[in-house]
């Protein structure tokens, strides 16, 4: 259950969906369909102070994420999304960035793993280009290091739990590069239930600083090879005219 659960790691806004440090078994495939509905009436200014926006901001997103075990250590992952948003200055709808990447497990022990990930993302021109996508016609690259550890908590009824940390550099075409940090913790309660708590942070590394810290709590229910995840995302902090978004998310995933 630990390996399956970390594959449902969600991401900060803006961001990309990434699987966890544990690879899929050779020949296995996992598909995740996810819907998010974020709203904001406040935002964080250039000093990080939370202030009311001139008008409410709405962002809706539907995404599909697919990963496939090429070998016992190498996993192919792909993602595509549709976005819709509206505020005082923009009204957009269309395809978001499409990403394809490879994740390779470099270290494996009985309970721990370390992997590296490299990806290419393309954001084509469209009504939302330059607003929610990385940029009109942009070609972006990402390098990511992922480390995870799972264990049985004897002091907590023998429940299985895991913690995972991911650090990444996003090389963006036409926009400032970004550093990102994702931390996820999960614990089983019952044979088919898991609680996930996640924190996603990021910042630009050049030009005017833009930074964000988001948290998400969710519950995952497994039904055989199917799983259902439902949760809530909340903006904790930001800087550089970042909206303080919050809202529900729901995901359905299937293991083949």
mmCIF file of N, CA, C and O in Angstrom, residues 70-115:
data_model
loop_
_atom_site.group_PDB
_atom_site.id
_atom_site.type_symbol
_atom_site.label_atom_id
_atom_site.label_comp_id
_atom_site.label_asym_id
_atom_site.label_seq_id
_atom_site.Cartn_x
_atom_site.Cartn_y
_atom_site.Cartn_z
ATOM 1 N N UNK A 70 8.646 0.478 -16.932
ATOM 2 C CA UNK A 70 9.406 -0.063 -18.062
ATOM 3 C C UNK A 70 10.310 -1.205 -17.604
ATOM 4 O O UNK A 70 10.457 -2.203 -18.301
ATOM 5 N N UNK A 71 10.933 -1.021 -16.451
ATOM 6 C CA UNK A 71 11.696 -2.068 -15.789
ATOM 7 C C UNK A 71 11.349 -1.982 -14.304
ATOM 8 O O UNK A 71 10.520 -1.168 -13.897
ATOM 9 N N UNK A 72 12.006 -2.787 -13.487
ATOM 10 C CA UNK A 72 11.734 -2.729 -12.052
ATOM 11 C C UNK A 72 12.287 -1.456 -11.420
ATOM 12 O O UNK A 72 11.932 -1.132 -10.285
ATOM 13 N N UNK A 73 13.136 -0.717 -12.129
ATOM 14 C CA UNK A 73 13.687 0.531 -11.602
ATOM 15 C C UNK A 73 13.308 1.770 -12.414
ATOM 16 O O UNK A 73 13.347 2.881 -11.899
ATOM 17 N N UNK A 74 12.954 1.592 -13.674
ATOM 18 C CA UNK A 74 12.693 2.718 -14.576
ATOM 19 C C UNK A 74 11.196 2.839 -14.842
ATOM 20 O O UNK A 74 10.558 1.881 -15.291
ATOM 21 N N UNK A 75 10.641 4.037 -14.582
ATOM 22 C CA UNK A 75 9.213 4.283 -14.748
ATOM 23 C C UNK A 75 8.998 5.447 -15.703
ATOM 24 O O UNK A 75 9.612 6.512 -15.555
ATOM 25 N N UNK A 76 8.142 5.242 -16.689
ATOM 26 C CA UNK A 76 7.724 6.304 -17.605
ATOM 27 C C UNK A 76 6.499 6.987 -17.030
ATOM 28 O O UNK A 76 5.574 6.324 -16.548
ATOM 29 N N UNK A 77 6.468 8.327 -17.046
ATOM 30 C CA UNK A 77 5.270 9.029 -16.597
ATOM 31 C C UNK A 77 4.931 10.172 -17.545
ATOM 32 O O UNK A 77 5.797 10.831 -18.125
ATOM 33 N N UNK A 78 3.621 10.358 -17.733
ATOM 34 C CA UNK A 78 3.097 11.378 -18.638
ATOM 35 C C UNK A 78 1.925 12.076 -17.970
ATOM 36 O O UNK A 78 1.211 11.484 -17.154
ATOM 37 N N UNK A 79 1.704 13.328 -18.329
ATOM 38 C CA UNK A 79 0.609 14.097 -17.750
ATOM 39 C C UNK A 79 0.109 15.133 -18.754
ATOM 40 O O UNK A 79 0.882 15.745 -19.476
ATOM 41 N N UNK A 80 -1.217 15.311 -18.775
ATOM 42 C CA UNK A 80 -1.843 16.359 -19.576
ATOM 43 C C UNK A 80 -2.991 16.935 -18.770
ATOM 44 O O UNK A 80 -3.538 16.278 -17.877
ATOM 45 N N UNK A 81 -3.373 18.174 -19.069
ATOM 46 C CA UNK A 81 -4.422 18.808 -18.271
ATOM 47 C C UNK A 81 -5.232 19.805 -19.096
ATOM 48 O O UNK A 81 -4.803 20.273 -20.155
ATOM 49 N N UNK A 82 -6.406 20.073 -18.584
ATOM 50 C CA UNK A 82 -7.286 21.116 -19.114
ATOM 51 C C UNK A 82 -7.510 22.135 -18.006
ATOM 52 O O UNK A 82 -7.702 21.762 -16.838
ATOM 53 N N UNK A 83 -7.482 23.432 -18.348
ATOM 54 C CA UNK A 83 -7.590 24.492 -17.355
ATOM 55 C C UNK A 83 -8.667 25.496 -17.728
ATOM 56 O O UNK A 83 -8.907 25.765 -18.911
ATOM 57 N N UNK A 84 -9.297 26.032 -16.711
ATOM 58 C CA UNK A 84 -10.222 27.145 -16.891
ATOM 59 C C UNK A 84 -10.041 28.104 -15.722
ATOM 60 O O UNK A 84 -9.913 27.676 -14.573
ATOM 61 N N UNK A 85 -9.994 29.419 -16.019
ATOM 62 C CA UNK A 85 -9.808 30.386 -14.953
ATOM 63 C C UNK A 85 -10.361 31.746 -15.311
ATOM 64 O O UNK A 85 -10.553 32.078 -16.482
ATOM 65 N N UNK A 86 -10.603 32.523 -14.260
ATOM 66 C CA UNK A 86 -11.174 33.856 -14.473
ATOM 67 C C UNK A 86 -10.839 34.743 -13.288
ATOM 68 O O UNK A 86 -10.901 34.320 -12.129
ATOM 69 N N UNK A 87 -10.437 35.981 -13.594
ATOM 70 C CA UNK A 87 -10.335 37.029 -12.583
ATOM 71 C C UNK A 87 -10.563 38.363 -13.284
ATOM 72 O O UNK A 87 -11.058 38.403 -14.421
ATOM 73 N N UNK A 88 -10.203 39.456 -12.628
ATOM 74 C CA UNK A 88 -10.480 40.772 -13.184
ATOM 75 C C UNK A 88 -9.717 41.026 -14.478
ATOM 76 O O UNK A 88 -10.175 41.767 -15.348
ATOM 77 N N UNK A 89 -8.559 40.374 -14.637
ATOM 78 C CA UNK A 89 -7.677 40.704 -15.746
ATOM 79 C C UNK A 89 -7.665 39.666 -16.860
ATOM 80 O O UNK A 89 -7.160 39.929 -17.944
ATOM 81 N N UNK A 90 -8.171 38.481 -16.619
ATOM 82 C CA UNK A 90 -8.072 37.430 -17.630
ATOM 83 C C UNK A 90 -9.226 36.454 -17.499
ATOM 84 O O UNK A 90 -9.795 36.269 -16.428
ATOM 85 N N UNK A 91 -9.562 35.847 -18.634
ATOM 86 C CA UNK A 91 -10.581 34.802 -18.689
ATOM 87 C C UNK A 91 -10.068 33.779 -19.700
ATOM 88 O O UNK A 91 -9.992 34.066 -20.891
ATOM 89 N N UNK A 92 -9.671 32.614 -19.236
ATOM 90 C CA UNK A 92 -9.008 31.665 -20.113
ATOM 91 C C UNK A 92 -9.646 30.291 -19.973
ATOM 92 O O UNK A 92 -10.284 29.958 -18.980
ATOM 93 N N UNK A 93 -9.429 29.480 -21.005
ATOM 94 C CA UNK A 93 -9.876 28.096 -21.008
ATOM 95 C C UNK A 93 -9.124 27.363 -22.100
ATOM 96 O O UNK A 93 -9.024 27.857 -23.225
ATOM 97 N N UNK A 94 -8.591 26.205 -21.778
ATOM 98 C CA UNK A 94 -7.884 25.441 -22.790
ATOM 99 C C UNK A 94 -6.936 24.433 -22.200
ATOM 100 O O UNK A 94 -6.902 24.206 -20.990
ATOM 101 N N UNK A 95 -6.139 23.827 -23.067
ATOM 102 C CA UNK A 95 -5.187 22.806 -22.649
ATOM 103 C C UNK A 95 -4.038 23.434 -21.885
ATOM 104 O O UNK A 95 -3.525 24.494 -22.255
ATOM 105 N N UNK A 96 -3.640 22.790 -20.815
ATOM 106 C CA UNK A 96 -2.476 23.208 -20.059
ATOM 107 C C UNK A 96 -1.233 22.503 -20.570
ATOM 108 O O UNK A 96 -1.243 21.860 -21.624
ATOM 109 N N UNK A 97 -0.131 22.586 -19.833
ATOM 110 C CA UNK A 97 1.105 21.949 -20.276
ATOM 111 C C UNK A 97 0.993 20.434 -20.307
ATOM 112 O O UNK A 97 0.294 19.822 -19.502
ATOM 113 N N UNK A 98 1.671 19.837 -21.267
ATOM 114 C CA UNK A 98 1.773 18.384 -21.395
ATOM 115 C C UNK A 98 3.198 17.973 -21.055
ATOM 116 O O UNK A 98 4.151 18.568 -21.559
ATOM 117 N N UNK A 99 3.341 16.956 -20.196
ATOM 118 C CA UNK A 99 4.665 16.590 -19.695
ATOM 119 C C UNK A 99 4.919 15.098 -19.891
ATOM 120 O O UNK A 99 4.019 14.274 -19.745
ATOM 121 N N UNK A 100 6.170 14.762 -20.202
ATOM 122 C CA UNK A 100 6.603 13.377 -20.270
ATOM 123 C C UNK A 100 7.971 13.279 -19.621
ATOM 124 O O UNK A 100 8.818 14.168 -19.793
ATOM 125 N N UNK A 101 8.178 12.223 -18.820
ATOM 126 C CA UNK A 101 9.443 12.110 -18.117
ATOM 127 C C UNK A 101 9.755 10.672 -17.741
ATOM 128 O O UNK A 101 8.929 9.765 -17.880
ATOM 129 N N UNK A 102 10.972 10.475 -17.240
ATOM 130 C CA UNK A 102 11.453 9.176 -16.790
ATOM 131 C C UNK A 102 11.941 9.294 -15.350
ATOM 132 O O UNK A 102 12.641 10.258 -14.996
ATOM 133 N N UNK A 103 11.571 8.313 -14.536
ATOM 134 C CA UNK A 103 11.985 8.266 -13.132
ATOM 135 C C UNK A 103 12.794 6.985 -12.911
ATOM 136 O O UNK A 103 12.337 5.895 -13.271
ATOM 137 N N UNK A 104 13.985 7.124 -12.337
ATOM 138 C CA UNK A 104 14.866 5.963 -12.163
ATOM 139 C C UNK A 104 15.248 5.817 -10.695
ATOM 140 O O UNK A 104 15.685 6.779 -10.051
ATOM 141 N N UNK A 105 15.062 4.626 -10.165
ATOM 142 C CA UNK A 105 15.412 4.346 -8.775
ATOM 143 C C UNK A 105 16.907 4.045 -8.683
ATOM 144 O O UNK A 105 17.403 3.071 -9.254
ATOM 145 N N UNK A 106 17.637 4.869 -7.936
ATOM 146 C CA UNK A 106 19.090 4.701 -7.840
ATOM 147 C C UNK A 106 19.504 3.988 -6.562
ATOM 148 O O UNK A 106 20.598 3.413 -6.496
ATOM 149 N N UNK A 107 18.662 4.056 -5.519
ATOM 150 C CA UNK A 107 18.953 3.386 -4.251
ATOM 151 C C UNK A 107 17.691 2.675 -3.775
ATOM 152 O O UNK A 107 16.593 3.259 -3.810
ATOM 153 N N UNK A 108 17.839 1.428 -3.333
ATOM 154 C CA UNK A 108 16.705 0.687 -2.798
ATOM 155 C C UNK A 108 17.154 -0.122 -1.592
ATOM 156 O O UNK A 108 18.135 -0.870 -1.662
ATOM 157 N N UNK A 109 16.450 0.058 -0.468
ATOM 158 C CA UNK A 109 16.619 -0.803 0.694
ATOM 159 C C UNK A 109 15.264 -1.407 1.026
ATOM 160 O O UNK A 109 14.286 -1.170 0.315
ATOM 161 N N UNK A 110 15.200 -2.140 2.113
ATOM 162 C CA UNK A 110 13.939 -2.802 2.449
ATOM 163 C C UNK A 110 12.820 -1.805 2.672
ATOM 164 O O UNK A 110 11.666 -2.078 2.352
ATOM 165 N N UNK A 111 13.130 -0.639 3.221
ATOM 166 C CA UNK A 111 12.101 0.337 3.552
ATOM 167 C C UNK A 111 12.302 1.712 2.920
ATOM 168 O O UNK A 111 11.429 2.561 3.022
ATOM 169 N N UNK A 112 13.427 1.952 2.280
ATOM 170 C CA UNK A 112 13.733 3.288 1.767
ATOM 171 C C UNK A 112 14.074 3.235 0.285
ATOM 172 O O UNK A 112 14.425 2.177 -0.250
ATOM 173 N N UNK A 113 13.970 4.394 -0.353
ATOM 174 C CA UNK A 113 14.276 4.479 -1.775
ATOM 175 C C UNK A 113 14.713 5.890 -2.117
ATOM 176 O O UNK A 113 14.297 6.864 -1.472
ATOM 177 N N UNK A 114 15.559 6.005 -3.135
ATOM 178 C CA UNK A 114 15.967 7.289 -3.694
ATOM 179 C C UNK A 114 15.875 7.165 -5.207
ATOM 180 O O UNK A 114 16.374 6.200 -5.791
ATOM 181 N N UNK A 115 15.222 8.145 -5.835
ATOM 182 C CA UNK A 115 15.052 8.142 -7.283
ATOM 183 C C UNK A 115 15.386 9.506 -7.855
ATOM 184 O O UNK A 115 15.389 10.527 -7.133
#
